[in-house]
Short mmCIF file of C-alpha atoms in Angstrom, two decimals:
data_model
loop_
_atom_site.label_atom_id
_atom_site.label_comp_id
_atom_site.label_asym_id
_atom_site.label_seq_id
_atom_site.Cartn_x
_atom_site.Cartn_y
_atom_site.Cartn_z
CA UNK A 16 20.35 -11.24 33.07
CA UNK A 17 22.65 -12.58 30.20
CA UNK A 18 22.72 -10.71 26.86
CA UNK A 19 21.24 -14.11 25.47
CA UNK A 20 18.23 -14.02 27.79
CA UNK A 21 17.50 -10.28 27.13
CA UNK A 22 17.56 -11.36 23.54
CA UNK A 23 15.22 -13.95 23.75
CA UNK A 24 13.03 -12.10 26.23
CA UNK A 25 13.08 -9.18 23.58
CA UNK A 26 12.07 -11.25 20.78
CA UNK A 27 8.86 -12.45 22.70
CA UNK A 28 7.91 -9.05 23.71
CA UNK A 29 7.02 -8.24 20.00
CA UNK A 30 6.12 -11.94 18.63
CA UNK A 31 2.49 -11.95 19.80
CA UNK A 32 2.16 -7.99 18.95
CA UNK A 33 -0.31 -7.08 15.78
CA UNK A 34 1.43 -5.04 13.81
CA UNK A 35 0.11 -2.50 11.62
CA UNK A 36 1.04 -0.51 8.73
CA UNK A 37 0.53 3.41 9.07
CA UNK A 38 1.20 6.48 6.66
CA UNK A 39 -0.04 9.94 6.35
CA UNK A 40 -2.00 11.89 3.98
CA UNK A 41 -2.87 15.49 3.43
CA UNK A 42 -6.40 15.21 3.36
CA UNK A 43 -8.42 12.39 5.13
CA UNK A 44 -11.38 12.98 3.24
CA UNK A 45 -9.97 12.68 0.03
CA UNK A 46 -8.04 9.48 1.32
CA UNK A 47 -11.42 7.87 2.53
CA UNK A 48 -13.38 8.18 -0.64
CA UNK A 49 -10.00 6.62 -2.65
CA UNK A 50 -9.50 3.80 -0.39
CA UNK A 51 -12.88 2.64 0.23
CA UNK A 52 -15.08 3.82 -3.14
CA UNK A 53 -12.32 3.41 -5.91
CA UNK A 54 -9.96 0.50 -4.43
CA UNK A 55 -13.52 -0.78 -2.91
CA UNK A 56 -11.61 -1.52 0.66
CA UNK A 57 -13.00 -1.53 3.91
CA UNK A 58 -12.45 2.01 5.71
CA UNK A 59 -13.44 3.29 8.46
CA UNK A 60 -13.14 6.71 9.84
CA UNK A 61 -12.29 6.73 13.38
CA UNK A 62 -11.13 10.16 15.36
CA UNK A 63 -10.28 11.57 11.90
CA UNK A 64 -7.65 8.80 11.35
CA UNK A 65 -8.49 5.98 8.81
CA UNK A 66 -8.61 2.63 9.58
CA UNK A 67 -8.28 0.42 6.41
CA UNK A 68 -8.82 -3.51 6.99
CA UNK A 69 -7.65 -5.29 3.85
CA UNK A 70 -9.40 -8.77 3.24
CA UNK A 71 -6.51 -11.39 5.21
CA UNK A 72 -4.15 -8.49 5.57
CA UNK A 73 -2.55 -6.62 8.01
CA UNK A 74 -4.68 -3.66 9.09
CA UNK A 75 -3.21 0.21 7.80
CA UNK A 76 -3.69 3.37 9.75
CA UNK A 77 -3.87 6.31 7.47
CA UNK A 78 -3.18 9.88 9.57
CA UNK A 79 -3.50 13.20 8.58
CA UNK A 80 -0.14 15.33 8.77
CA UNK A 81 -0.53 19.01 7.55
CA UNK A 82 3.03 19.04 6.32
CA UNK A 83 2.37 15.74 4.60
CA UNK A 84 5.35 14.60 1.84
CA UNK A 85 4.40 11.95 -0.13
CA UNK A 86 6.64 8.30 0.34
CA UNK A 87 9.10 7.77 -2.26
CA UNK A 88 8.68 4.32 -2.30
CA UNK A 89 5.68 1.99 -2.65
CA UNK A 90 3.87 1.94 0.87
CA UNK A 91 1.32 -0.82 0.34
CA UNK A 92 1.07 -3.79 -2.20
CA UNK A 93 -1.89 -5.35 -3.31
CA UNK A 94 -1.34 -8.92 -4.50
CA UNK A 95 -3.85 -9.90 -7.20
CA UNK A 96 -4.16 -12.90 -9.36
CA UNK A 97 -4.10 -10.72 -12.82
CA UNK A 98 -2.61 -7.37 -12.64
CA UNK A 99 -3.82 -6.67 -16.41
CA UNK A 100 -7.31 -6.98 -15.65
CA UNK A 101 -7.22 -4.92 -12.14
CA UNK A 102 -5.22 -1.93 -14.20
CA UNK A 103 -8.37 -2.00 -16.62
CA UNK A 104 -10.73 -2.10 -13.73
CA UNK A 105 -8.88 0.39 -11.37
CA UNK A 106 -8.16 2.48 -14.74
CA UNK A 107 -11.89 2.39 -15.51
CA UNK A 108 -12.53 3.64 -12.26
CA UNK A 109 -9.93 6.92 -12.75
CA UNK A 110 -6.94 5.34 -11.17
CA UNK A 111 -3.65 6.58 -12.90
CA UNK A 112 -1.15 4.34 -13.29
CA UNK A 113 2.75 5.25 -13.49
CA UNK A 114 4.89 5.14 -16.52
CA UNK A 115 8.52 4.29 -15.50
CA UNK A 116 11.78 3.69 -17.56
CA UNK A 117 15.09 2.11 -16.96
CA UNK A 118 15.18 -0.97 -14.95
CA UNK A 119 11.14 -0.83 -14.12
CA UNK A 120 10.10 0.02 -17.48
CA UNK A 121 6.61 0.38 -17.97
CA UNK A 122 4.37 -0.65 -20.61
CA UNK A 123 1.68 1.85 -22.02
CA UNK A 124 -0.82 0.45 -19.13
CA UNK A 125 1.96 1.23 -16.68
CA UNK A 126 2.88 -2.48 -15.90
CA UNK A 127 6.24 -3.79 -15.44
CA UNK A 128 6.74 -6.88 -16.93
CA UNK A 129 10.65 -7.21 -16.69
CA UNK A 130 12.70 -8.70 -13.51
CA UNK A 131 10.44 -9.64 -10.72
CA UNK A 132 6.71 -9.96 -10.12
CA UNK A 133 4.47 -8.27 -13.15
CA UNK A 134 3.77 -4.97 -11.11
CA UNK A 135 2.01 -1.91 -11.66
CA UNK A 136 2.26 1.29 -9.77
CA UNK A 137 -0.30 4.04 -8.71
CA UNK A 138 -0.65 7.14 -6.16
CA UNK A 139 -3.19 7.81 -3.70
CA UNK A 140 -4.40 11.40 -4.00
CA UNK A 141 -1.78 12.27 -1.19
CA UNK A 142 0.82 11.01 -3.68
CA UNK A 143 1.87 8.02 -1.82
CA UNK A 144 2.90 4.79 -3.99
CA UNK A 145 0.92 2.04 -4.15
CA UNK A 146 1.09 -1.00 -6.40
CA UNK A 147 -0.72 -4.24 -7.43
CA UNK A 148 1.44 -7.19 -8.17
CA UNK A 149 0.68 -10.58 -9.75
CA UNK A 150 0.84 -13.64 -7.36
CA UNK A 151 1.25 -17.07 -9.02
#
């Protein structure tokens, strides 16, 4: 088999695979309450792991890890029509938005309105970074 044939075959192997996202947490019960009750997502507990099914999005697997270390980058983004309204709604449910300075300076609500999309970052109970970002 030539390298070109191998490359074509490999590309086809995963092209049809229904990929999903996965990340760890230190407490599945807290994560289930946060993602289901606070964020309002469809969350199913299956065998001690959470399966989250965002509407129209990629499935997410959340698994327990005893020595969990929170991601230092955004692991999950939620596109929304109006970031400010979403920040207000989630804030009313107890979500605290991150405050950043420098290139990603945020305002008092935690919303970045500079370069790139209007975006606000927050953390799940395990410390993983999530965001809501405005789509036009």
